[in-house]
């Protein structure tokens, strides 16, 4: 098992170095001189220009600049935003809980609905339930989620007036946010109605972000279940006279869950891409909207480090899922 | 009985017989057939757009701003699906938009498929350090969420439809490279490859004439998935203002322009998105059917 973990880790290091090269190279290939870009409209004298080049290290060979960049990253220096002048890392840490809360709710919705639906559809293969849910899953999988979000806003915020159009919290409430999760902080504040406000802001974005993972998980669970149900050990369990509930719940489901867990892990990348669109539509103050805003404001230090941090998170989560997979899959655990 | 059926079907192993077998399994999947019909209809609409569209997709009618669809109060038959905020006919824009979406799908899949096949065949065929370097580079591309990487690439290259297509092709290419490599690894030590090598076939011939045709089935399925994915991603980039630029009647760009009117004019938002959904759904239905028809493992069950 330890060998397995070390193997996975050693596999990640070249990928991570590659990611830093991409993030570093991205700013290099941008059109325009970085120093002149910083000077803006005012311009600068040739002496000042030389000085700035030297101070920022742009006069040195490119590989030295890269090693410098890597050295800073290792010390937690991700550069400063051109717009807010704040360290990128601190902006990221301020905004990340909003995305995490949204992504967490989305994945909970996707798993809690997707897995039972997939299991039932497999058990009742060919029934109307199977057909309706799997057709819906394919529609969900094909959904342009930015449009889906707008439709939900038209229906629930516009026509019915049930949910707010944007943001995380009504301005009527103000309370400290120690955890960064509005659902928890609003409860802790003890203010009446604060939790309901947080939940009503969260519900539509969560549904939108959950749509594609839900469809993928339902389809994957169904096909994993179908595969497992035709295995010999399930037939043996049935022949032993075990109750159908035990056959499905213990023998089939446990084995079917192994590929499904990998699928759930892979949804983290999907959630990050989805967060970009969902947060833009609902003006959700998380890292997805932050990235889009920074790209349109040409705040390149933020884009560069944001890209790196998001890829890093996706990689770490995929590693954790891989390890979890090793833990629950006896074939890997015992090898 | 056996005689008549045998005489009707072409000799086994010929391409006609393979096609017939493929169609037999594809037809089993009703959804796939519907998907195919819708897709063919979309291709026809895209090709015949100038004949079908009642209006020019770019010309603005200042006397008819935000006209609702014909069945609603205030709507008229001149603008069947209504007009947008500057008085352009939505139906005509949707019809011309089909051209962009299908064009985007074809271009992206062609670039990604050709690039991925070449890279994957080289990696799988030569192995060793070439394989290792190529696959690590693919891992790096796949480590980024695809839409985010495409967004950043477009920011570097400059917003626009061409750059958006290049960016999407780059981020979807590793899937083809990985699939090709995996199939090539499974095929390259087979006897027929050895036989071809002994017969004097060069590396190029072995890679692309001998091995590649036996690796195509998973690639075809991936190509349909990437086709619909490319349409979705291009629409998303258009929606974020990084894809096709206004006044291009691209569906994602139309949605971006419509956003501020969502609570006033539902039709400017609803129809472009519906067009994207129907197109992507039709292609995904076809993809499901292709997978069932091409995957021998599923055929048994």
Coordinates of C-alpha atoms in Angstrom, one line a residue:
Chain A
X1 CA 0.0 0.0 0.0
X2 CA 2.8 2.4 0.9
X3 CA 4.5 1.5 -2.3
X4 CA 1.3 2.3 -4.1
X5 CA 1.1 5.7 -2.5
X6 CA 4.7 6.5 -3.2
X7 CA 4.3 5.3 -6.8
X8 CA 1.3 7.7 -7.3
X9 CA 3.2 10.6 -5.7
X10 CA 6.3 10.1 -7.9
X11 CA 4.0 10.1 -10.9
X12 CA 2.6 13.5 -9.9
X13 CA 5.9 15.4 -9.6
X14 CA 6.6 15.6 -13.3
X15 CA 3.0 16.6 -14.0
X16 CA 3.3 19.3 -11.3
X17 CA 6.5 20.7 -12.8
X18 CA 4.8 20.7 -16.2
X19 CA 1.9 22.7 -14.8
X20 CA 4.4 25.3 -13.4
X21 CA 6.1 25.5 -16.8
X22 CA 2.7 26.1 -18.4
X23 CA 1.8 28.8 -15.9
X24 CA 5.2 30.4 -16.2
X25 CA 5.3 30.2 -20.0
X26 CA 1.8 31.6 -20.3
X27 CA 2.9 35.1 -19.2
X28 CA 6.1 34.9 -21.4
X29 CA 4.2 34.3 -24.6
X30 CA 1.7 37.1 -24.0
X31 CA 2.1 39.9 -26.5
X32 CA 3.7 43.0 -25.1
X33 CA 6.6 43.9 -22.8
X34 CA 5.7 43.1 -19.2
X35 CA 7.5 46.2 -17.9
X36 CA 5.9 48.5 -20.4
X37 CA 2.6 47.0 -19.5
X38 CA 3.1 47.9 -15.9
X39 CA 4.2 51.4 -16.7
X40 CA 0.9 51.9 -18.5
X41 CA 0.1 55.1 -20.3
X42 CA 2.8 57.2 -18.6
X43 CA 5.6 55.3 -20.1
X44 CA 9.1 55.4 -18.5
X45 CA 12.6 56.7 -19.1
X46 CA 15.2 54.2 -20.6
X47 CA 17.2 54.2 -17.4
X48 CA 14.2 53.5 -15.3
X49 CA 13.2 50.8 -17.8
X50 CA 16.6 49.1 -17.4
X51 CA 16.4 49.3 -13.7
X52 CA 12.9 47.8 -13.6
X53 CA 14.1 45.0 -16.0
X54 CA 17.0 44.2 -13.6
X55 CA 14.8 44.5 -10.5
X56 CA 12.2 42.1 -11.9
X57 CA 14.8 39.8 -13.2
X58 CA 13.7 40.0 -16.8
X59 CA 17.3 40.6 -18.0
X60 CA 18.5 37.2 -16.9
X61 CA 18.3 33.9 -18.9
X62 CA 14.8 32.4 -19.1
X63 CA 15.7 29.2 -17.2
X64 CA 17.0 31.3 -14.3
X65 CA 13.8 33.3 -14.3
X66 CA 11.9 30.0 -14.2
X67 CA 13.9 28.7 -11.3
X68 CA 13.3 32.0 -9.5
X69 CA 9.6 31.6 -10.1
X70 CA 9.6 28.1 -8.8
X71 CA 11.6 29.2 -5.7
X72 CA 9.1 31.9 -4.9
X73 CA 6.2 29.4 -5.4
X74 CA 7.8 27.0 -2.9
X75 CA 7.9 29.9 -0.4
X76 CA 4.2 30.6 -0.9
X77 CA 4.8 33.7 -3.0
X78 CA 2.3 33.7 -5.8
X79 CA 2.7 37.3 -6.9
X80 CA 0.4 40.3 -6.4
X81 CA -2.7 41.2 -8.3
X82 CA -2.3 44.3 -10.5
X83 CA -5.8 45.4 -9.7
X84 CA -6.2 44.8 -6.0
X85 CA -2.5 45.0 -5.2
X86 CA -3.1 42.1 -2.8
X87 CA -1.1 38.9 -2.8
X88 CA -2.8 36.5 -5.1
X89 CA -2.8 33.7 -2.5
X90 CA -4.7 35.8 0.0
X91 CA -7.3 36.8 -2.6
X92 CA -7.6 33.1 -3.5
X93 CA -8.0 32.0 0.1
X94 CA -10.7 34.6 0.7
X95 CA -12.7 33.5 -2.4
X96 CA -12.1 29.8 -2.3
X97 CA -14.6 28.9 0.5
X98 CA -17.4 30.3 -1.7
X99 CA -16.5 28.0 -4.5
X100 CA -15.9 25.1 -2.1
X101 CA -19.3 25.5 -0.6
X102 CA -21.0 25.6 -4.0
X103 CA -19.0 22.7 -5.3
X104 CA -19.7 20.7 -2.2
X105 CA -23.4 21.2 -2.3
X106 CA -23.4 20.3 -6.0
X107 CA -21.5 17.1 -5.6
X108 CA -23.7 16.1 -2.6
X109 CA -26.8 16.7 -4.8
X110 CA -25.2 14.7 -7.7
X111 CA -24.2 11.7 -5.5
X112 CA -27.4 11.6 -3.3
X113 CA -29.6 11.6 -6.4
X114 CA -27.4 10.0 -9.0
X115 CA -26.3 6.8 -7.2
X116 CA -29.8 5.6 -6.1
X117 CA -31.2 6.5 -9.5
X118 CA -28.5 4.6 -11.3
X119 CA -29.0 1.6 -9.1
X120 CA -32.7 1.5 -9.5
X121 CA -32.4 2.0 -13.3
X122 CA -30.1 -1.0 -13.5
X123 CA -32.3 -3.1 -11.3
X124 CA -35.4 -2.3 -13.4
X125 CA -33.6 -2.4 -16.7
X126 CA -35.9 -1.5 -19.6
X127 CA -38.7 -0.2 -17.4
X128 CA -40.2 3.2 -17.9
X129 CA -38.2 4.4 -14.8
X130 CA -35.0 3.3 -16.6
X131 CA -36.0 5.0 -19.8
X132 CA -37.2 8.2 -18.3
X133 CA -34.2 8.7 -16.0
X134 CA -31.6 7.7 -18.6
X135 CA -33.1 10.0 -21.2
X136 CA -33.1 12.8 -18.6
X137 CA -29.5 11.9 -17.8
X138 CA -28.5 12.3 -21.4
X139 CA -30.3 15.6 -21.6
X140 CA -28.5 16.7 -18.5
X141 CA -25.2 15.6 -19.9
X142 CA -25.8 17.6 -23.1
X143 CA -26.9 20.7 -21.2
X144 CA -25.3 24.0 -21.8
X145 CA -25.3 24.9 -18.1
X146 CA -24.9 28.6 -18.6
X147 CA -28.3 28.6 -20.4
X148 CA -29.8 26.2 -17.9
X149 CA -28.9 28.7 -15.1
X150 CA -30.5 31.6 -17.0
X151 CA -33.7 29.5 -17.5
X152 CA -33.9 28.8 -13.8
X153 CA -33.4 32.5 -13.0
X154 CA -36.3 33.4 -15.4
X155 CA -38.5 30.8 -13.8
X156 CA -37.7 30.9 -10.1
X157 CA -36.4 34.4 -9.7
X158 CA -38.4 36.2 -12.4
X159 CA -41.7 34.6 -12.7
X160 CA -42.1 33.0 -9.2
X161 CA -40.0 35.3 -7.2
X162 CA -38.8 32.5 -5.0
X163 CA -35.1 32.9 -5.1
X164 CA -32.7 35.9 -5.4
X165 CA -31.0 36.5 -8.7
X166 CA -27.4 36.7 -7.6
X167 CA -24.9 36.8 -4.8
X168 CA -24.4 34.7 -1.7
X169 CA -26.3 36.6 1.0
X170 CA -29.0 39.2 1.4
X171 CA -27.6 42.6 2.4
X172 CA -30.0 42.7 5.3
X173 CA -27.8 40.5 7.3
X174 CA -24.3 41.0 8.5
X175 CA -22.3 38.6 10.6
X176 CA -18.7 37.4 10.9
X177 CA -17.7 34.6 8.6
X178 CA -15.1 32.4 10.5
X179 CA -15.6 29.3 8.3
X180 CA -16.3 31.0 5.0
X181 CA -19.3 28.7 4.5
X182 CA -22.4 30.9 4.5
X183 CA -24.7 28.0 5.5
X184 CA -22.6 27.4 8.7
X185 CA -21.8 31.0 9.5
X186 CA -25.4 32.2 9.1
X187 CA -26.5 29.4 11.6
X188 CA -23.8 30.4 14.0
X189 CA -24.7 34.1 13.8
X190 CA -28.1 33.2 15.3
X191 CA -29.8 35.9 13.2
X192 CA -33.3 35.0 12.3
X193 CA -33.7 34.4 8.6
X194 CA -30.0 34.5 7.8
X195 CA -29.8 30.8 7.2
X196 CA -32.8 30.8 4.9
X197 CA -31.3 33.6 3.0
X198 CA -28.0 31.8 2.5
X199 CA -29.8 28.6 1.5
X200 CA -32.1 30.4 -1.0
X201 CA -29.0 32.0 -2.6
X202 CA -27.2 28.7 -2.8
X203 CA -30.0 26.5 -4.2
X204 CA -30.1 27.5 -7.9
X205 CA -26.3 27.7 -8.4
X206 CA -25.9 24.3 -6.8
X207 CA -28.6 22.7 -9.0
X208 CA -26.9 24.2 -12.1
X209 CA -23.4 23.0 -11.1
X210 CA -24.8 19.6 -10.1
X211 CA -26.5 18.9 -13.5
X212 CA -23.6 17.4 -15.5
X213 CA -22.0 15.4 -12.6
X214 CA -25.5 14.1 -11.7
X215 CA -26.0 12.9 -15.2
X216 CA -22.6 11.3 -15.4
X217 CA -22.8 9.6 -12.0
X218 CA -26.3 8.2 -12.7
X219 CA -25.2 6.8 -16.1
X220 CA -22.0 5.4 -14.7
X221 CA -23.7 3.8 -11.7
X222 CA -26.3 2.2 -13.9
X223 CA -23.7 0.6 -16.2
X224 CA -21.4 -0.4 -13.3
X225 CA -24.4 -2.1 -11.6
X226 CA -25.5 -3.9 -14.8
X227 CA -22.0 -5.2 -15.2
X228 CA -21.7 -6.4 -11.6
X229 CA -25.2 -8.0 -11.6
X230 CA -24.2 -10.4 -14.4
X231 CA -21.1 -11.5 -12.5
X232 CA -20.8 -15.0 -11.2
X233 CA -20.5 -14.0 -7.5
X234 CA -23.8 -12.2 -7.7
X235 CA -25.4 -15.3 -9.1
X236 CA -23.8 -17.4 -6.4
X237 CA -25.1 -15.0 -3.7
X238 CA -28.6 -15.3 -5.2
X239 CA -28.3 -19.1 -5.4
X240 CA -27.3 -19.2 -1.8
X241 CA -30.7 -17.9 -1.0
X242 CA -29.7 -14.5 0.2
X243 CA -32.4 -11.9 0.2
X244 CA -32.4 -9.6 -2.9
X245 CA -31.8 -6.7 -0.6
X246 CA -28.6 -8.3 0.7
X247 CA -27.5 -9.4 -2.8
X248 CA -27.9 -5.9 -4.2
X249 CA -26.9 -3.9 -1.1
X250 CA -23.8 -5.8 -0.2
X251 CA -22.5 -8.0 -3.0
X252 CA -23.4 -5.9 -6.0
X253 CA -23.4 -2.3 -4.8
X254 CA -20.1 -2.5 -3.1
X255 CA -18.3 -3.7 -6.2
X256 CA -20.2 -1.4 -8.5
X257 CA -19.1 1.5 -6.3
X258 CA -15.5 1.1 -7.2
X259 CA -15.6 2.6 -10.7
X260 CA -18.3 5.1 -9.5
X261 CA -15.9 6.5 -6.9
X262 CA -13.3 7.2 -9.7
X263 CA -16.1 8.9 -11.7
X264 CA -17.0 11.1 -8.7
X265 CA -13.4 12.0 -8.3
X266 CA -13.1 12.9 -12.0
X267 CA -16.0 15.3 -11.6
X268 CA -13.8 17.7 -9.6
X269 CA -12.3 19.0 -12.8
X270 CA -15.8 19.2 -14.3
X271 CA -17.0 21.2 -11.2
X272 CA -14.1 23.7 -11.6
X273 CA -14.9 24.3 -15.2
X274 CA -18.6 24.5 -14.3
X275 CA -17.9 26.9 -11.5
X276 CA -16.5 29.4 -14.1
X277 CA -19.9 29.5 -15.8
X278 CA -22.2 29.1 -12.8
X279 CA -20.4 31.8 -10.8
X280 CA -20.5 34.1 -13.7
X281 CA -24.3 33.7 -14.2
X282 CA -25.2 34.0 -10.5
X283 CA -22.5 36.6 -9.6
X284 CA -21.2 34.1 -7.1
X285 CA -18.1 35.6 -5.5
X286 CA -15.8 32.5 -5.9
X287 CA -12.7 31.7 -7.8
X288 CA -14.4 30.9 -11.1
X289 CA -15.8 34.4 -11.4
X290 CA -12.5 35.8 -10.1
X291 CA -10.7 34.0 -13.0
X292 CA -13.1 35.3 -15.6
X293 CA -12.9 38.8 -14.2
X294 CA -9.1 38.7 -14.1
X295 CA -8.9 37.5 -17.6
X296 CA -11.1 40.3 -18.9
X297 CA -9.2 42.9 -16.7
X298 CA -5.9 41.4 -18.0
X299 CA -4.7 40.9 -14.4
X300 CA -2.1 38.4 -15.5
X301 CA -0.5 37.6 -12.1
X302 CA -3.9 36.4 -10.9
X303 CA -4.6 34.4 -14.1
X304 CA -1.2 32.8 -13.9
X305 CA -1.4 31.8 -10.2
X306 CA -5.1 31.0 -10.3
X307 CA -4.5 28.6 -13.1
X308 CA -1.7 27.0 -11.1
X309 CA -3.7 26.8 -7.9
X310 CA -6.8 25.4 -9.5
X311 CA -4.8 22.7 -11.4
X312 CA -3.0 21.9 -8.2
X313 CA -6.3 21.4 -6.3
X314 CA -7.7 19.2 -9.1
X315 CA -4.5 17.1 -9.0
X316 CA -4.5 16.7 -5.2
X317 CA -8.2 15.7 -5.2
X318 CA -7.5 13.2 -8.0
X319 CA -4.6 11.8 -6.0
X320 CA -6.9 11.4 -2.9
X321 CA -9.5 9.6 -5.0
X322 CA -6.8 7.4 -6.5
X323 CA -5.7 6.4 -3.0
X324 CA -9.2 5.9 -1.9
X325 CA -9.7 3.7 -4.9
X326 CA -6.7 1.7 -3.8
X327 CA -8.0 1.5 -0.3
X328 CA -11.4 0.1 -1.2
X329 CA -10.3 -2.1 -4.1
X330 CA -8.9 -5.3 -2.6
X331 CA -7.1 -6.1 -5.9
X332 CA -4.9 -3.1 -5.5
X333 CA -4.9 -3.1 -1.7
X334 CA -3.3 -6.5 -1.4
X335 CA -0.9 -6.4 -4.3
Chain B
X1 CA -33.9 -20.6 -45.3
X2 CA -30.3 -20.6 -44.5
X3 CA -29.4 -20.4 -48.2
X4 CA -31.6 -17.4 -48.9
X5 CA -30.1 -15.4 -46.1
X6 CA -26.6 -16.4 -47.0
X7 CA -27.1 -15.4 -50.6
X8 CA -28.5 -12.0 -49.6
X9 CA -25.7 -10.9 -47.3
X10 CA -22.4 -9.9 -48.9
X11 CA -19.3 -11.9 -48.4
X12 CA -18.0 -11.7 -44.8
X13 CA -15.1 -9.4 -44.1
X14 CA -15.8 -6.9 -46.9
X15 CA -16.5 -3.3 -46.0
X16 CA -20.1 -3.6 -47.2
X17 CA -20.7 -6.4 -44.9
X18 CA -19.1 -4.6 -42.0
X19 CA -21.2 -1.5 -42.7
X20 CA -24.3 -3.7 -42.8
X21 CA -23.4 -5.2 -39.5
X22 CA -22.7 -1.8 -38.0
X23 CA -26.1 -0.5 -39.2
X24 CA -27.8 -3.5 -37.8
X25 CA -26.5 -2.8 -34.3
X26 CA -26.8 1.0 -34.6
X27 CA -30.5 0.6 -35.6
X28 CA -31.2 -1.3 -32.5
X29 CA -30.7 1.9 -30.5
X30 CA -33.8 3.9 -31.2
X31 CA -32.4 7.1 -29.6
X32 CA -29.3 6.9 -31.8
X33 CA -31.5 6.8 -35.0
X34 CA -33.5 9.8 -33.8
X35 CA -30.2 11.6 -33.1
X36 CA -29.0 10.8 -36.6
X37 CA -32.2 12.2 -38.1
X38 CA -31.9 15.4 -36.1
X39 CA -28.2 15.7 -37.0
X40 CA -28.9 15.2 -40.7
X41 CA -31.6 17.9 -40.5
X42 CA -29.2 20.3 -38.8
X43 CA -26.6 19.7 -41.6
X44 CA -29.3 20.4 -44.2
X45 CA -30.3 23.6 -42.3
X46 CA -26.7 24.7 -42.1
X47 CA -26.1 24.1 -45.8
X48 CA -29.3 25.7 -46.9
X49 CA -29.2 28.6 -44.4
X50 CA -29.4 31.4 -47.0
X51 CA -32.5 29.8 -48.6
X52 CA -34.3 28.9 -45.4
X53 CA -33.7 32.1 -43.3
X54 CA -36.5 34.6 -43.8
X55 CA -34.3 37.5 -42.9
X56 CA -30.6 38.6 -43.0
X57 CA -29.2 37.5 -39.6
X58 CA -27.3 40.7 -39.1
X59 CA -29.7 43.4 -40.4
X60 CA -31.3 45.3 -37.7
X61 CA -35.0 46.4 -37.9
X62 CA -35.2 49.5 -35.7
X63 CA -38.9 49.4 -35.9
X64 CA -39.2 46.0 -34.3
X65 CA -37.1 45.7 -31.1
X66 CA -37.7 42.8 -28.8
X67 CA -40.8 41.6 -30.7
X68 CA -42.1 38.5 -29.0
X69 CA -42.7 35.2 -30.9
X70 CA -45.8 35.1 -33.1
X71 CA -48.1 33.2 -30.7
X72 CA -47.7 35.8 -28.0
X73 CA -49.5 39.2 -27.7
X74 CA -47.6 41.7 -29.8
X75 CA -45.9 39.1 -32.0
X76 CA -46.3 38.8 -35.7
X77 CA -45.7 36.2 -38.5
X78 CA -43.0 38.3 -40.0
X79 CA -40.7 37.4 -37.1
X80 CA -41.7 33.8 -36.1
X81 CA -39.5 33.5 -33.0
X82 CA -39.4 37.2 -32.3
X83 CA -36.5 39.7 -32.5
X84 CA -33.6 40.6 -30.2
X85 CA -32.8 43.9 -28.6
X86 CA -31.6 45.5 -31.8
X87 CA -34.3 44.1 -34.0
X88 CA -32.7 41.1 -35.6
X89 CA -34.8 38.1 -36.5
X90 CA -34.0 35.3 -34.0
X91 CA -35.1 32.5 -36.3
X92 CA -32.7 33.6 -39.0
X93 CA -29.9 34.0 -36.5
X94 CA -30.5 30.5 -35.2
X95 CA -30.5 29.1 -38.7
X96 CA -27.2 30.7 -39.6
X97 CA -25.9 29.7 -36.1
X98 CA -26.2 26.1 -37.1
X99 CA -23.4 26.7 -39.6
X100 CA -21.1 28.0 -36.9
X101 CA -21.7 25.2 -34.5
X102 CA -21.3 22.4 -37.0
X103 CA -18.3 24.1 -38.5
X104 CA -16.7 24.5 -35.0
X105 CA -17.4 20.8 -34.3
X106 CA -15.8 19.6 -37.6
X107 CA -12.7 21.9 -37.3
X108 CA -12.0 21.1 -33.7
X109 CA -12.5 17.4 -34.0
X110 CA -10.4 17.3 -37.2
X111 CA -7.5 19.1 -35.6
X112 CA -7.7 17.2 -32.3
X113 CA -8.2 13.8 -34.1
X114 CA -5.3 14.2 -36.5
X115 CA -3.0 15.6 -33.9
X116 CA -4.0 13.1 -31.3
X117 CA -3.6 10.1 -33.7
X118 CA -0.1 11.2 -34.8
X119 CA 1.1 11.8 -31.3
X120 CA -0.6 8.7 -29.9
X121 CA 0.7 6.4 -32.7
X122 CA 4.2 7.7 -32.3
X123 CA 4.1 7.3 -28.5
X124 CA 2.7 3.8 -28.6
X125 CA 4.8 2.5 -31.5
X126 CA 8.2 3.7 -30.3
X127 CA 7.6 3.5 -26.6
X128 CA 10.6 4.2 -24.3
X129 CA 11.5 7.8 -23.4
X130 CA 9.5 9.2 -26.4
X131 CA 6.4 7.6 -25.0
X132 CA 7.2 8.8 -21.5
X133 CA 7.8 12.5 -22.5
X134 CA 4.6 12.6 -24.7
X135 CA 2.4 11.1 -22.1
X136 CA 3.7 13.4 -19.4
X137 CA 2.9 16.4 -21.6
X138 CA -0.6 15.0 -22.2
X139 CA -1.0 14.6 -18.4
X140 CA -0.1 18.2 -17.9
X141 CA -2.8 19.4 -20.4
X142 CA -5.4 17.1 -18.8
X143 CA -4.5 18.4 -15.3
X144 CA -6.2 21.7 -16.1
X145 CA -10.0 21.9 -16.2
X146 CA -10.5 22.0 -20.0
X147 CA -12.7 25.1 -20.2
X148 CA -10.3 27.0 -17.9
X149 CA -7.3 26.2 -20.0
X150 CA -9.2 27.0 -23.2
X151 CA -10.3 30.3 -21.7
X152 CA -6.7 31.2 -20.7
X153 CA -5.4 30.1 -24.2
X154 CA -7.9 32.4 -25.8
X155 CA -6.9 35.2 -23.5
X156 CA -3.3 34.7 -24.7
X157 CA -4.2 34.3 -28.4
X158 CA -6.9 37.0 -28.4
X159 CA -10.7 36.5 -28.4
X160 CA -12.3 35.3 -31.6
X161 CA -13.8 32.2 -33.2
X162 CA -10.6 30.9 -34.8
X163 CA -8.6 31.1 -31.6
X164 CA -11.4 29.6 -29.6
X165 CA -11.4 26.6 -32.0
X166 CA -7.6 26.2 -31.7
X167 CA -7.8 26.4 -27.9
X168 CA -10.6 23.8 -27.7
X169 CA -8.7 21.5 -30.1
X170 CA -5.6 21.7 -28.0
X171 CA -7.4 20.8 -24.8
X172 CA -9.4 17.9 -26.3
X173 CA -6.4 16.4 -28.3
X174 CA -4.9 14.5 -25.3
X175 CA -8.0 12.2 -25.1
X176 CA -7.3 11.1 -28.7
X177 CA -3.6 10.7 -28.1
X178 CA -4.2 8.5 -25.0
X179 CA -6.8 6.3 -26.7
X180 CA -4.7 5.8 -29.8
X181 CA -1.6 5.0 -27.7
X182 CA -3.5 2.4 -25.7
X183 CA -4.9 0.7 -28.8
X184 CA -1.5 0.8 -30.5
X185 CA 0.1 -0.8 -27.5
X186 CA -2.5 -3.6 -27.7
X187 CA -1.9 -4.2 -31.4
X188 CA 1.7 -3.7 -32.1
X189 CA 2.9 -7.1 -30.9
X190 CA 0.3 -9.0 -32.8
X191 CA 1.3 -11.5 -35.4
X192 CA 0.0 -9.5 -38.4
X193 CA 2.2 -6.6 -37.5
X194 CA 5.2 -8.9 -37.2
X195 CA 4.2 -10.4 -40.6
X196 CA 4.1 -6.9 -42.2
X197 CA 7.4 -6.0 -40.7
X198 CA 9.0 -9.2 -42.0
X199 CA 7.6 -8.5 -45.4
X200 CA 9.6 -5.3 -45.3
X201 CA 7.1 -2.6 -44.3
X202 CA 8.7 0.6 -43.0
X203 CA 7.8 2.3 -39.8
X204 CA 5.5 4.8 -41.4
X205 CA 3.6 2.1 -43.2
X206 CA 3.4 -0.1 -40.1
X207 CA 2.2 2.8 -37.9
X208 CA -0.5 4.3 -40.2
X209 CA -1.5 1.6 -42.7
X210 CA -1.1 -1.7 -40.7
X211 CA -1.9 -0.8 -37.1
X212 CA -4.0 2.3 -37.2
X213 CA -7.1 0.9 -39.0
X214 CA -7.4 -1.6 -36.2
X215 CA -7.5 1.1 -33.5
X216 CA -10.3 3.2 -35.0
X217 CA -13.4 2.1 -33.2
X218 CA -12.8 3.8 -29.8
X219 CA -11.5 6.9 -31.7
X220 CA -14.8 7.2 -33.6
X221 CA -16.8 7.1 -30.3
X222 CA -14.4 9.7 -28.8
X223 CA -14.7 11.9 -31.9
X224 CA -18.5 12.1 -31.5
X225 CA -18.1 13.0 -27.8
X226 CA -15.5 15.6 -28.7
X227 CA -17.8 17.0 -31.4
X228 CA -20.6 17.7 -29.0
X229 CA -18.1 18.8 -26.3
X230 CA -16.5 21.3 -28.8
X231 CA -19.9 22.8 -29.6
X232 CA -20.6 23.2 -25.8
X233 CA -17.2 24.7 -25.0
X234 CA -17.3 27.1 -28.0
X235 CA -20.7 28.3 -26.9
X236 CA -19.5 28.7 -23.4
X237 CA -16.5 30.7 -24.6
X238 CA -18.9 32.8 -26.8
X239 CA -21.0 33.3 -23.7
X240 CA -18.0 34.5 -21.7
X241 CA -17.2 37.0 -24.5
X242 CA -14.1 35.1 -25.6
X243 CA -15.4 33.1 -28.6
X244 CA -17.1 34.4 -31.7
X245 CA -17.6 38.2 -31.5
X246 CA -20.9 40.1 -32.0
X247 CA -22.7 40.4 -34.4
X248 CA -21.8 36.8 -35.4
X249 CA -25.0 34.7 -35.0
X250 CA -23.2 32.1 -33.0
X251 CA -25.5 30.6 -30.4
X252 CA -23.3 31.2 -27.3
X253 CA -22.6 34.7 -28.4
X254 CA -26.3 35.3 -28.9
X255 CA -26.9 34.2 -25.3
X256 CA -24.2 36.6 -24.0
X257 CA -26.0 39.5 -25.8
X258 CA -29.3 38.3 -24.5
X259 CA -28.3 38.1 -20.8
X260 CA -29.4 41.5 -19.7
X261 CA -32.9 41.0 -21.1
X262 CA -33.6 37.7 -19.3
X263 CA -36.3 39.1 -17.1
X264 CA -37.9 41.2 -19.9
X265 CA -37.8 39.0 -23.0
X266 CA -37.6 35.2 -22.3
X267 CA -37.4 34.4 -26.0
X268 CA -34.0 36.0 -26.7
X269 CA -32.6 33.7 -24.0
X270 CA -34.6 30.5 -24.5
X271 CA -34.2 29.8 -28.2
X272 CA -30.4 29.9 -28.7
X273 CA -29.9 27.7 -25.7
X274 CA -32.5 25.3 -26.9
X275 CA -30.7 25.1 -30.2
X276 CA -27.4 24.2 -28.5
X277 CA -29.1 21.6 -26.3
X278 CA -30.9 19.9 -29.3
X279 CA -27.7 19.8 -31.3
X280 CA -25.5 18.5 -28.5
X281 CA -28.2 16.0 -27.5
X282 CA -28.6 14.6 -31.0
X283 CA -24.8 14.1 -31.3
X284 CA -24.6 12.4 -27.9
X285 CA -27.5 10.1 -28.8
X286 CA -25.6 9.1 -32.0
X287 CA -22.4 8.6 -29.9
X288 CA -24.3 6.2 -27.6
X289 CA -25.5 4.3 -30.6
X290 CA -22.0 4.2 -32.2
X291 CA -20.5 2.9 -29.0
X292 CA -23.0 0.1 -28.8
X293 CA -22.5 -0.8 -32.4
X294 CA -18.7 -0.6 -32.4
X295 CA -17.9 -2.0 -28.9
X296 CA -17.8 -5.8 -29.1
X297 CA -17.9 -6.1 -25.4
X298 CA -21.3 -4.6 -25.1
X299 CA -22.6 -6.5 -28.1
X300 CA -22.6 -9.7 -26.1
X301 CA -24.9 -8.5 -23.4

